[in-house]
XYZ file of C-alpha atoms in Angstrom:
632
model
C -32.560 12.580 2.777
C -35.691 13.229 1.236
C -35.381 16.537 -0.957
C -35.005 16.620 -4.365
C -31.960 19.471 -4.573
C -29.816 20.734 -1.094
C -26.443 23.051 -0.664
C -24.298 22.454 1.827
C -23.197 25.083 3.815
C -19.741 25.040 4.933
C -18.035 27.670 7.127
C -15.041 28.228 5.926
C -11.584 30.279 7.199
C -11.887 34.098 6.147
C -9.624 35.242 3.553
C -8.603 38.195 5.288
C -8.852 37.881 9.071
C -11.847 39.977 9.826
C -13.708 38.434 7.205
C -16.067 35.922 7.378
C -17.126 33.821 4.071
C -19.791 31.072 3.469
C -18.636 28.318 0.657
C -21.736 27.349 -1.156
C -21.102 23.532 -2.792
C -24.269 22.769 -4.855
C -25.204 19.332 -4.518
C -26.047 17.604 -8.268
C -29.977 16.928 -8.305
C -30.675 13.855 -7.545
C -33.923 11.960 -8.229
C -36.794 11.551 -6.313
C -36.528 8.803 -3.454
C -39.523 6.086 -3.605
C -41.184 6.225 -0.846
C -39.435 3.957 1.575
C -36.045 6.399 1.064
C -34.524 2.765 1.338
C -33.750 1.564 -2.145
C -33.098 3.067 -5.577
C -34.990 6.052 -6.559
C -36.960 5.635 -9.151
C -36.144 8.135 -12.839
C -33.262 10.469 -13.071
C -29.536 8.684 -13.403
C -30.030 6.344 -11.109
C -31.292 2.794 -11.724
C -34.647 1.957 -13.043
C -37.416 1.556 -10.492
C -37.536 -2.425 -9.023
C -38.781 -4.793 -11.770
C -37.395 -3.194 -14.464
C -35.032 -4.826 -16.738
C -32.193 -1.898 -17.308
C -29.526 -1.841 -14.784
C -27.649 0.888 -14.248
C -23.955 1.119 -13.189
C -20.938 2.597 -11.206
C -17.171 2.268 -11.357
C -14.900 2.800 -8.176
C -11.556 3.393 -8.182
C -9.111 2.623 -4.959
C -5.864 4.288 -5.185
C -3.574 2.366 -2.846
C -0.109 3.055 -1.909
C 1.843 0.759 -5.246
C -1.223 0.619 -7.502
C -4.709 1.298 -8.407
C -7.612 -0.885 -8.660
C -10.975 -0.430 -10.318
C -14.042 -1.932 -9.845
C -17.494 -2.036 -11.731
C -20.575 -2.002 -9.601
C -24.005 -2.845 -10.353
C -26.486 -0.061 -8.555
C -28.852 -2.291 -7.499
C -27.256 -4.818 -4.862
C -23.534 -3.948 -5.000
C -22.487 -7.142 -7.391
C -19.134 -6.423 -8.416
C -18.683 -7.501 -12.070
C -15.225 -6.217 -13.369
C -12.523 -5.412 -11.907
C -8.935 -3.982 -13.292
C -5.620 -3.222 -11.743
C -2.751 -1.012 -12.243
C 0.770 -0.728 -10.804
C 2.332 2.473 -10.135
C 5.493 2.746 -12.743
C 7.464 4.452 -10.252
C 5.585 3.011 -7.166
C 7.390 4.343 -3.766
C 10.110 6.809 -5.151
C 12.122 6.860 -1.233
C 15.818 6.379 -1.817
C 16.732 8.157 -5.455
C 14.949 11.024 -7.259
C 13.040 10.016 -10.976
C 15.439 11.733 -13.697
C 18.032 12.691 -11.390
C 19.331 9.916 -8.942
C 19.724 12.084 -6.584
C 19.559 10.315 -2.832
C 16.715 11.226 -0.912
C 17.427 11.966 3.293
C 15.474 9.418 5.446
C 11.675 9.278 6.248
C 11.250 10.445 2.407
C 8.504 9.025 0.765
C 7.490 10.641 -2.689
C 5.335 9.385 -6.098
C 5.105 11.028 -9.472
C 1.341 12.024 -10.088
C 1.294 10.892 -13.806
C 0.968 7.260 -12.326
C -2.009 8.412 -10.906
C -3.761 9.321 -13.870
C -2.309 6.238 -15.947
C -4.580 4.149 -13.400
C -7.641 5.663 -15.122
C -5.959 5.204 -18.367
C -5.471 1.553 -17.865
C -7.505 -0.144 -14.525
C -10.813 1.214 -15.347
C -10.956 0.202 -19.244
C -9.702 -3.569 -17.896
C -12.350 -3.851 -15.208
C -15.412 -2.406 -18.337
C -13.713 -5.411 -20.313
C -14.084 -7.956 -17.631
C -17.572 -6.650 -16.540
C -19.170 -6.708 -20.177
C -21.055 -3.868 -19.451
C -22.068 -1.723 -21.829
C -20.061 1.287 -20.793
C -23.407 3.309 -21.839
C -25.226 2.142 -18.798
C -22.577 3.664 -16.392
C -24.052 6.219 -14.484
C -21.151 7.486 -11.758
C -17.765 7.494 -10.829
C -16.330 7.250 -7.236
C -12.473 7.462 -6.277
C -10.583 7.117 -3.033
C -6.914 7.651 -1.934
C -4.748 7.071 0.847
C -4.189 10.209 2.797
C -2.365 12.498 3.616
C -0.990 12.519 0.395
C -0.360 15.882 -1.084
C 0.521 17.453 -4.721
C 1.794 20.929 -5.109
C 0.193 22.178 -8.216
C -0.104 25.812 -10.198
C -3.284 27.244 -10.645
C -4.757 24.819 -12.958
C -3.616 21.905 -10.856
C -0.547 21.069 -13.014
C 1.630 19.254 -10.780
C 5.164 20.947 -9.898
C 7.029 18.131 -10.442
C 6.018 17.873 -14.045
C 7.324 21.856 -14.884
C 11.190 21.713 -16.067
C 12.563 24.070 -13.865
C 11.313 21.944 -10.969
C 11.473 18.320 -12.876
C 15.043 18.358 -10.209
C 13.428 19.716 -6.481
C 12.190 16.730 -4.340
C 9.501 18.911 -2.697
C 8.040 19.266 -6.510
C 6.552 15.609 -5.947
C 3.939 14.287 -4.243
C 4.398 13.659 -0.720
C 3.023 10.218 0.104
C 1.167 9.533 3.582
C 3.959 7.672 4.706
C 6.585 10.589 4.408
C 7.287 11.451 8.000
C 10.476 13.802 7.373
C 7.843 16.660 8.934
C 8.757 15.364 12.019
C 10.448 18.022 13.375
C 7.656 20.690 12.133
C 4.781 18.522 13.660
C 6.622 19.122 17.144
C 6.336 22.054 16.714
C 3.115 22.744 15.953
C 2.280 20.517 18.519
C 3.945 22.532 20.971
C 2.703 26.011 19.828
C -0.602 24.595 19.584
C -0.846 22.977 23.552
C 0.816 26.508 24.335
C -1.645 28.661 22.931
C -4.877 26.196 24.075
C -5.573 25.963 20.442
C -9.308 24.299 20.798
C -8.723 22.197 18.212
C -5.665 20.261 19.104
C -7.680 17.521 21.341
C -9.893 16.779 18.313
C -6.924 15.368 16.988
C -6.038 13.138 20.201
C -3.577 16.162 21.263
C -0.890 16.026 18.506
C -0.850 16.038 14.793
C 0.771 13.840 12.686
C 3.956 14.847 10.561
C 2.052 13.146 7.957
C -0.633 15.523 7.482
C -1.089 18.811 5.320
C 0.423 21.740 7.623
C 3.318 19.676 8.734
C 4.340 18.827 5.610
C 3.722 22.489 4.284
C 5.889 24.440 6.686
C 8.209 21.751 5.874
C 8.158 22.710 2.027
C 8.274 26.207 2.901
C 11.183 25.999 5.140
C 13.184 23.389 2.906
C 12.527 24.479 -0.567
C 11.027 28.587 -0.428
C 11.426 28.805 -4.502
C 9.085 25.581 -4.729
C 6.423 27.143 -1.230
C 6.343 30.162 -3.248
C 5.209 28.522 -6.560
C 2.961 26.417 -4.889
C -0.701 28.001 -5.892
C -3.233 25.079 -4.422
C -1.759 22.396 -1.762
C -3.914 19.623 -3.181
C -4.280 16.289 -1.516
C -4.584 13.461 -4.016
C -7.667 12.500 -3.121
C -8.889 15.621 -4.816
C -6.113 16.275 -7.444
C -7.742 12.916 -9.430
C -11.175 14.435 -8.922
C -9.945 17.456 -10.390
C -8.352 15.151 -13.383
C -12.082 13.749 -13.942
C -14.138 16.665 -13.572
C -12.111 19.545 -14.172
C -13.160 21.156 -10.935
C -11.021 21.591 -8.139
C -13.469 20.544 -4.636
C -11.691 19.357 -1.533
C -13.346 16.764 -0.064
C -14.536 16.987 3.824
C -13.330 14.368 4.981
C -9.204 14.791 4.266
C -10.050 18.483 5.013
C -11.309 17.691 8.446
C -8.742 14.897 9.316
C -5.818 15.990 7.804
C -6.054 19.525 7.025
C -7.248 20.742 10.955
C -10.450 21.832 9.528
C -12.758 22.299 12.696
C -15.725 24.453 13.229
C -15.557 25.876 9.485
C -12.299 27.343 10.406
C -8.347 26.016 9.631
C -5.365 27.364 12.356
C -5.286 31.148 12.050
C -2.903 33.449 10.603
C -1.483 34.489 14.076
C -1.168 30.560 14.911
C 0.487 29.942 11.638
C 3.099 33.409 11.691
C 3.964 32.183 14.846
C 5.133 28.821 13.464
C 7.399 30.800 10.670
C 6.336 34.084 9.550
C 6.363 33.433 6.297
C 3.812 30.344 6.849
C 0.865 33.044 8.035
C -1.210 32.719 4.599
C -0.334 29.688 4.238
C -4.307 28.566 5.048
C -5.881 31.005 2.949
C -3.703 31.480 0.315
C -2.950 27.695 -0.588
C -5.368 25.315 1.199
C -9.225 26.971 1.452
C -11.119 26.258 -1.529
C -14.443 24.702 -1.932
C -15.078 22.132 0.258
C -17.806 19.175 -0.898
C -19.470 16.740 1.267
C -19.044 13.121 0.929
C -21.504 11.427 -1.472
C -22.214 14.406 -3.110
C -21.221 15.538 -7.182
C -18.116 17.610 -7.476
C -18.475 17.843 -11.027
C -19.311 15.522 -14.688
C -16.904 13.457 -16.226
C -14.909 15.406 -18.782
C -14.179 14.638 -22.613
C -10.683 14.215 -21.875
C -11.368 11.849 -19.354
C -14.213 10.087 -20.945
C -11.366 9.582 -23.492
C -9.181 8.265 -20.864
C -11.798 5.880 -19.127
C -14.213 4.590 -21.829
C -16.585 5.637 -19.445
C -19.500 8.361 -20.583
C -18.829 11.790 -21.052
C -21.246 14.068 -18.477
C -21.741 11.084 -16.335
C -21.130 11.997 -12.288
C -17.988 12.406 -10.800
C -18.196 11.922 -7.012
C -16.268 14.053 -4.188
C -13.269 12.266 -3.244
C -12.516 10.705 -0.045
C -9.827 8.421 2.050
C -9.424 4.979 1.053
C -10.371 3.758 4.790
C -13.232 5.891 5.504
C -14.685 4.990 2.256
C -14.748 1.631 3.145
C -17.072 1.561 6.207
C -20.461 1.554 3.767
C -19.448 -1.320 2.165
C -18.853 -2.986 5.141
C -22.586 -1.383 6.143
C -20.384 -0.136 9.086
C -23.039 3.367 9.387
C -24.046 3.277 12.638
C -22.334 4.480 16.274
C -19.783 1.990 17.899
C -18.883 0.042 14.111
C -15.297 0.142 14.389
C -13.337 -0.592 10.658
C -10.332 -1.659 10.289
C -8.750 -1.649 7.076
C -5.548 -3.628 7.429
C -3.266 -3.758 4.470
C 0.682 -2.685 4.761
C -1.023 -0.075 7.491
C -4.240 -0.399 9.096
C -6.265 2.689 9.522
C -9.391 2.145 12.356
C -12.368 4.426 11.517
C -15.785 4.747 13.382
C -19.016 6.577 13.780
C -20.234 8.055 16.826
C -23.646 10.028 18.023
C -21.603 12.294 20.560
C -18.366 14.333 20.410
C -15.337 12.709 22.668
C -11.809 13.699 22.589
C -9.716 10.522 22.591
C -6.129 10.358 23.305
C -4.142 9.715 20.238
C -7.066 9.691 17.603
C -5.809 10.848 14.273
C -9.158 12.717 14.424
C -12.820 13.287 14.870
C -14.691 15.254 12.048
C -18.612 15.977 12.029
C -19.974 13.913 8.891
C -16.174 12.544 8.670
C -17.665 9.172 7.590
C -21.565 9.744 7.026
C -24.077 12.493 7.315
C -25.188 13.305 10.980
C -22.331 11.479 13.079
C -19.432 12.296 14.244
C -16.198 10.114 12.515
C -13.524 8.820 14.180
C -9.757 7.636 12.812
C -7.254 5.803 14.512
C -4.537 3.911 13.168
C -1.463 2.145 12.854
C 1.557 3.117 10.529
C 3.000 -0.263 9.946
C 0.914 -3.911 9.720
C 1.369 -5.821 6.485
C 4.572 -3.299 5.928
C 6.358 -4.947 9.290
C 5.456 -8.825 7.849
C 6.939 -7.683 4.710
C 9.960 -6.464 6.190
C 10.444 -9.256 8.161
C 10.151 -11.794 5.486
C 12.127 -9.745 3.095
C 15.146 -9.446 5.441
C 15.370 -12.152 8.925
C 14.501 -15.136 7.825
C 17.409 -17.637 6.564
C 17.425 -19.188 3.247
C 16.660 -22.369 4.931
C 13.018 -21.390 5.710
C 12.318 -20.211 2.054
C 13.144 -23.497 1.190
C 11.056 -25.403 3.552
C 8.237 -22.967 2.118
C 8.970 -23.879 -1.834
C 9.218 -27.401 -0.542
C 5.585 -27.305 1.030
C 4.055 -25.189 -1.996
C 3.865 -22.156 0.027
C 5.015 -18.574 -0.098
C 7.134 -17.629 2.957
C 4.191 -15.868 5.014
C 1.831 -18.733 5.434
C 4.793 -21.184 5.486
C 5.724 -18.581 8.952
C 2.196 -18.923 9.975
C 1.593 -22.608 9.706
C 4.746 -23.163 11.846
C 4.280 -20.342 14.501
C 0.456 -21.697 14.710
C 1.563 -24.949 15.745
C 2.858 -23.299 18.921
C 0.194 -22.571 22.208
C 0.350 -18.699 22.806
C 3.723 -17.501 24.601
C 4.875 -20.837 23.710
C 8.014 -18.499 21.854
C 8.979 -16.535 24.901
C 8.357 -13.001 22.528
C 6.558 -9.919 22.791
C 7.079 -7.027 20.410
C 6.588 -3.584 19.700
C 5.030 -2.868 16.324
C 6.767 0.347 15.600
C 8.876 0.082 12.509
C 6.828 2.591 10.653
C 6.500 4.315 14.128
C 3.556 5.032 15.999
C 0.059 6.331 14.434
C -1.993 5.544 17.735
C -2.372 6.583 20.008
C 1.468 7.847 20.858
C 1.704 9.914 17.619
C 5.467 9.545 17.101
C 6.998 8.502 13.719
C 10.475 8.930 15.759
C 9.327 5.122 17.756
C 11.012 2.154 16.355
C 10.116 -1.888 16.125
C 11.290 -3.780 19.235
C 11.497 -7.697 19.675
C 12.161 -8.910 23.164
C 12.787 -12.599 24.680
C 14.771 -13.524 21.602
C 17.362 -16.308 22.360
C 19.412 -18.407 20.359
C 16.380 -20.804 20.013
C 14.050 -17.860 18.702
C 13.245 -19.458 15.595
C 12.257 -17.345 12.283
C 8.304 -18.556 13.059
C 8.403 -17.510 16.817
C 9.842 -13.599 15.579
C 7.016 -13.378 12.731
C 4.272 -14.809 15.426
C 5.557 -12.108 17.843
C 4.753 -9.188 15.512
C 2.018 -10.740 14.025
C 0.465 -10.362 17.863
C 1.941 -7.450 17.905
C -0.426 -5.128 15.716
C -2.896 -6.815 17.348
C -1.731 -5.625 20.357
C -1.612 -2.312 18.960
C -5.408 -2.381 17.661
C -6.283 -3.639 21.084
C -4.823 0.101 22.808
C -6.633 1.638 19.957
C -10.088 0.084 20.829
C -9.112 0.600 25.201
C -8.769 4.237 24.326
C -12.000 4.409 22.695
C -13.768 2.926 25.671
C -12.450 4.588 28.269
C -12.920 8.000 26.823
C -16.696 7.135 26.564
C -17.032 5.956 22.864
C -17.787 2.349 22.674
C -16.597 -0.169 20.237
C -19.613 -2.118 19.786
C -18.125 -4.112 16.759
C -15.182 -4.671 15.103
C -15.400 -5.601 11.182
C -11.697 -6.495 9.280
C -11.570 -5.367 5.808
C -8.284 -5.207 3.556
C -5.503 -7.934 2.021
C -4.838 -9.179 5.695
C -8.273 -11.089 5.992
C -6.746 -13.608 3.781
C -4.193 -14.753 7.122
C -7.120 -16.780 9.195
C -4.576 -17.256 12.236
C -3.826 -13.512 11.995
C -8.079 -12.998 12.234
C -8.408 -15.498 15.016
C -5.069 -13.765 16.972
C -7.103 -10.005 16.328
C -10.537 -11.588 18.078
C -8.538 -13.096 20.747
C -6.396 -10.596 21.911
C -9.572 -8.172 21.788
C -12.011 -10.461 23.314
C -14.193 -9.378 20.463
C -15.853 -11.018 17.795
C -14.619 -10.325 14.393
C -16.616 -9.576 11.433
C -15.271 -9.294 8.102
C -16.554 -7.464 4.928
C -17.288 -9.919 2.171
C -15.552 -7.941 -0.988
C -11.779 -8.326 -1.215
C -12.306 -4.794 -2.998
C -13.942 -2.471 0.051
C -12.237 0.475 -1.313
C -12.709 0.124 -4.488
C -16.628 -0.924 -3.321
C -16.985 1.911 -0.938
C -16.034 4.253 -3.601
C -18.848 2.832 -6.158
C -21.318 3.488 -3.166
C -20.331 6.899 -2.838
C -20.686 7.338 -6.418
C -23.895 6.063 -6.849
C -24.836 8.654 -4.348
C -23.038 11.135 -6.320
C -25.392 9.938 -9.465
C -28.769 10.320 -7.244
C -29.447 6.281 -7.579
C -30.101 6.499 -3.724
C -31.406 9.406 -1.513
C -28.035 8.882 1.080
C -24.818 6.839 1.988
C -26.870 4.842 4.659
C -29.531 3.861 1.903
C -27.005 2.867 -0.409
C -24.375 1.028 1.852
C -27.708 -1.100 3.112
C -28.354 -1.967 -0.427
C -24.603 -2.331 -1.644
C -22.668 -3.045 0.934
C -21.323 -6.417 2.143
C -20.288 -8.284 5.663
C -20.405 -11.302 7.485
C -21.288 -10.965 10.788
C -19.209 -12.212 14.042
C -16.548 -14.636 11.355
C -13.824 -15.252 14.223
C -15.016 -15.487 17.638
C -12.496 -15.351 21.157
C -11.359 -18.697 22.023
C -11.400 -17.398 25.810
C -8.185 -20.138 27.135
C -5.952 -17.997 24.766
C -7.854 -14.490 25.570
C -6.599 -15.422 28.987
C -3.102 -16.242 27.836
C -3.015 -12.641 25.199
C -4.482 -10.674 28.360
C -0.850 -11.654 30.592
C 1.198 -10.821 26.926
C -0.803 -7.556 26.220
C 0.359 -6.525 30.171
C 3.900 -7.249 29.187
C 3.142 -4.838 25.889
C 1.772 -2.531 27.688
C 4.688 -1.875 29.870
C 6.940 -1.757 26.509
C 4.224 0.556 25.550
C 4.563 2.955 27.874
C 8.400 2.852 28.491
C 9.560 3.525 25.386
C 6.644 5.629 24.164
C 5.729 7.537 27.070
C 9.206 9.090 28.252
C 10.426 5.922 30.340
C 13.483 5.720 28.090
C 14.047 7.969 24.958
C 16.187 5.982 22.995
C 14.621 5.505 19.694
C 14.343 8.861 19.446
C 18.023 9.470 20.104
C 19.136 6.546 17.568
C 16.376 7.900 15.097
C 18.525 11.472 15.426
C 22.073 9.481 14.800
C 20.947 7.588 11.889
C 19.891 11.050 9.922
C 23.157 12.403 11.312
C 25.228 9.494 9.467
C 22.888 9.677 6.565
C 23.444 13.052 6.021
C 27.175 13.069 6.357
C 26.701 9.830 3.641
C 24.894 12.133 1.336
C 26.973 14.737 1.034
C 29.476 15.368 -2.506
C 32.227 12.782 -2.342
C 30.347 10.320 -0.616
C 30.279 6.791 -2.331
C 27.713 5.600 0.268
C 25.386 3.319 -0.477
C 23.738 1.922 2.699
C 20.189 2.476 2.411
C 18.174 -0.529 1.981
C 15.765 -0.979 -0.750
C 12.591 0.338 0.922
C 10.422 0.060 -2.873
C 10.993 -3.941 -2.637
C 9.816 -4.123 0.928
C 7.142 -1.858 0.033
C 6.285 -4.367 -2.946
C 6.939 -7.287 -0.591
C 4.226 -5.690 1.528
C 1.483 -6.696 -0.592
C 3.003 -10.531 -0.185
C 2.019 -10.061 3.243
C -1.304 -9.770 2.091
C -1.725 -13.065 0.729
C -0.536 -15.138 3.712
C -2.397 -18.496 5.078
């Protein structure tokens, strides 16, 4: 993009029904491109024109599900100097309440906000000290989160769980992604919304996720009304730590399109909403529109407060937020149509550009400029990966195998590996289903549970962890068929995330896909992605294209299909499929019915006089999960 200064024009819902409104974000100035567009700009913020001696730099922050992890950037070619990391105090907060103890129902999933701004307090002055940069030559700062996660706030964006009279109500917290106790509310909007032809239900695949903003609103509104009605701004966290930098509140296109069924400039209408619950019918206008910024661009400067926080510059840019997996496509230079993403970590979340607009069947979403300026973006994912390993690990496999691991100087996951890999494929007699955080896509059901069939009493702890290892990449393989068959191509598939570090796991992903695999060179993409974006943000380069070309890291076709066990993965991926559809597809409801009778028992464990204490410890498996991600 070659001018000097731009708006963005950005239809948004009306705030009275007949109404229309225009939100105006102004777009920070950024300095004139040289005149290939390609490479820095030359003046302004951004770095010094090629040949000069003063660099210029950027800090990125990835906000991950237990920590936070900054990274210092140089502008010029993406070098990552520093980096810092910091673990959430109260990390997954899913069985007992902070202050209270108070037991939490199933599918909860809730973190305290503070931790979120103690990352900044702590990450981003370790990674300046491990860079040596002066923090003077800092020119930008770029964050990303995982998503949906959403913070109830007041006015001025003060959390709800942090006011005393709500320091006790569960729905005061954040809701993390991975909270699926919306269930029941995503049905029905699902429902209403096929019923009423809503046209924006198939840019979602056809159903929306009880992970995402409106589900998880009516939820607070029907659960907790005192909280709903306190509730000024429904802020996803992506642009609640923006807000915390800059002092501006700007929701950030992307989450808004994905998450919060923002299509065509408009959210779900008030007569859409009232007919979910009455009292939901403002819920749009009166808690979720606000000023919407587009990705790359400056929501704001860095404030004193937050300069004080940092050690970074007061005044310097502070870049729209966005989604920890989108983010990462620039620095895996994954711009163009038919680069498919995945960033596979305790979940794996699939994103993709594309020149023309497709409805696919279980997409989490396709949003104009969801990824980069003048495509449309595409997410698909998967709610458990490095999560399932973790649980696995954690909870079937015998003492006898952890001691054959300390024995060979290995942790327990590549000790698995190593054995499982000494097998030929279907050698264990296994498939699974890789449902234990139930199903992202393209089923959309968080009710769908893990299955492992063919076990005998010769199943061996190796052949079960080979099985679901296979298994997600089973589940990525669906992904990438629906993609092709509803006319979007996956031209190539690039790996980012902790999970790169398991080579047989890579090798299993190319062969079951019959796809090369390329792999982004930064063990931070994130963290990278984010430092591109705010580079952007500080006018160093004229777009995200020029700047992920320049920044941006991959290697290029890493695992190739070894095509004897393609052949052998095609006749397992048949057997998956049929699993698939049975239990997914209305073939045999089941998990949904045991899903129902497990609430039922933990609700009667819950209630006064109950010495219960049967829920497993989800945080450890959770912190196990990032084990996972070191594996062979």
């Amino acid at each position: 993009m070659a001018e000097c200064e731009r708006s963005l024009s950005v239809r948004g819902p009306p705030a009275h029904p007949d109404d229309e409104e225009v939100i105006m974000v102004d777009h920070v100035p950024p300095a004139t491109p040289d005149e290939t567009g390609d490479g820095p700009v030359a003046g302004g913020s951004g770095p010094t024109a090629p040949g000069a001696s003063t660099e210029t730099y950027v800090v990125g922050v990835d906000y991950g599900t237990l920590s936070g992890r900054a990274v210092v950037v140089r502008v010029s070619d993406g070098a990552e100097l520093g980096a810092g990391v910091f673990e959430y105090p109260h990390a997954v907060v899913d069985t007992t309440l902070p202050g209270t103890g108070e037991r939490l129902p199933a599918d909860w999933a809730l973190q305290v906000p503070s931790d979120y701004v103690d990352v900044l307090k702590n990450a981003v002055p370790e990674a300046l000290a491990a860079s040596g940069v002066d923090p003077a030559a800092v020119v930008g700062i770029g964050t990303d989160f995982t998503a949906c996660t959403m913070v109830p706030t007041t006015a001025d964006g003060t959390p709800l769980n942090e006011l005393e009279r709500f320091a006790s109500h569960p729905h005061a917290f954040v809701k993390l992604w991975r909270h699926h106790a919306a269930q029941g509310q995503a049905d029905r909007i699902n429902e209403l919304a096929a019923e009423r032809g809503e046209s924006w239900l198939p840019r979602y695949g056809g159903l929306i996720s009880s992970e995402w903003e409106f589900a998880k609103g009516l939820q607070l509104l029907e659960e907790d009304p005192e909280v709903y009605a306190a509730t000024e701004h429904w802020v996803e966290a992506a642009d609640w730590i923006v807000w915390q930098l800059s002092g501006r509140y700007v929701r950030n296109a992307c989450t808004a399109g994905y998450k919060g069924i923002y299509q065509d400039g408009e959210y779900p209408s008030r007569e859409f909403l009232a007919a979910l619950n009455p009292d939901f019918a403002d819920f749009a206008e009166t808690k979720v529109v606000h000023e919407i910024g587009a990705l790359g661009d400056s929501a704001g400067t860095l404030t004193a407060e937050a300069a004080g926080w940092t050690g970074l510059p007061e005044g310097i840019a502070v870049a729209v937020g966005n989604v920890d997996a989108h983010v990462t496509a620039p620095a895996a230079k994954a711009t163009q149509p038919g680069q498919m993403v995945a960033i596979m970590g305790t979940s794996t979340c699939h994103v993709m550009n594309g020149d023309k607009l497709a409805e696919v069947p279980g997409m989490c979403g396709v949003v104009d400029g969801g990824i980069v300026d003048g495509l449309y973006g595409y997410e698909a994912g998967q709610s458990g990966v490095g999560d399932i390993f973790a649980w696995y690990v954690k909870n079937q496999v015998p003492q006898s195998a952890v001691d054959d691991a300390t024995a060979a100087g290995k942790s327990v996951h590549q000790h698995l590996t190593d054995v499982a890999y000494e097998q030929l494929v279907g050698a264990h007699g296994l498939v699974a289903l890789d449902w234990h955080s139930g199903n992202r896509s393209v089923l959309v059901d968080h009710e769908l549970s893990g299955v492992i069939v063919g076990q005998t009493l010769a199943t061996s702890p190796a052949d079960g962890y080979r099985a679901l290892l296979e298994a997600t990449a089973f589940g990525t393989r669906r992904i990438v068929q629906a993609f092709d068959e509803s006319g979007v191509p996956v031209t190539e598939f690039i790996a980012a995330g902790g999970l790169l570090k398991n080579k047989h796991l890579m090798q299993t992903y190319s062969d079951v896909l019959r796809m090369p695999i390329s792999t982004i060179t930064s063990e931070q993409g994130p963290a990278l992605g984010s430092a591109i974006h705010a580079a952007v943000a500080a006018g160093a380069y004229a777009d995200i294209r020029a700047a992920a070309e320049a920044m941006g890291s991959v290697e290029r076709a890493t695992y190739t299909p070894d095509p004897a066990n393609a052949d052998a993965y095609d006749a397992l991926y048949a057997e998956y499929l049929l699993l698939h559809d049975w239990f997914g597809r209305g073939g045999n409801d089941v998990m949904h019915r045991l899903r129902a009778m497990r609430r039922e028992a933990t609700r009667a464990s819950s209630a006064p006089g109950s010495d219960s204490d049967s829920d497993s410890d989800s945080d450890s498996v959770e912190q196990a999960a990032v084990d996972a991600e070191v594996s062979a």
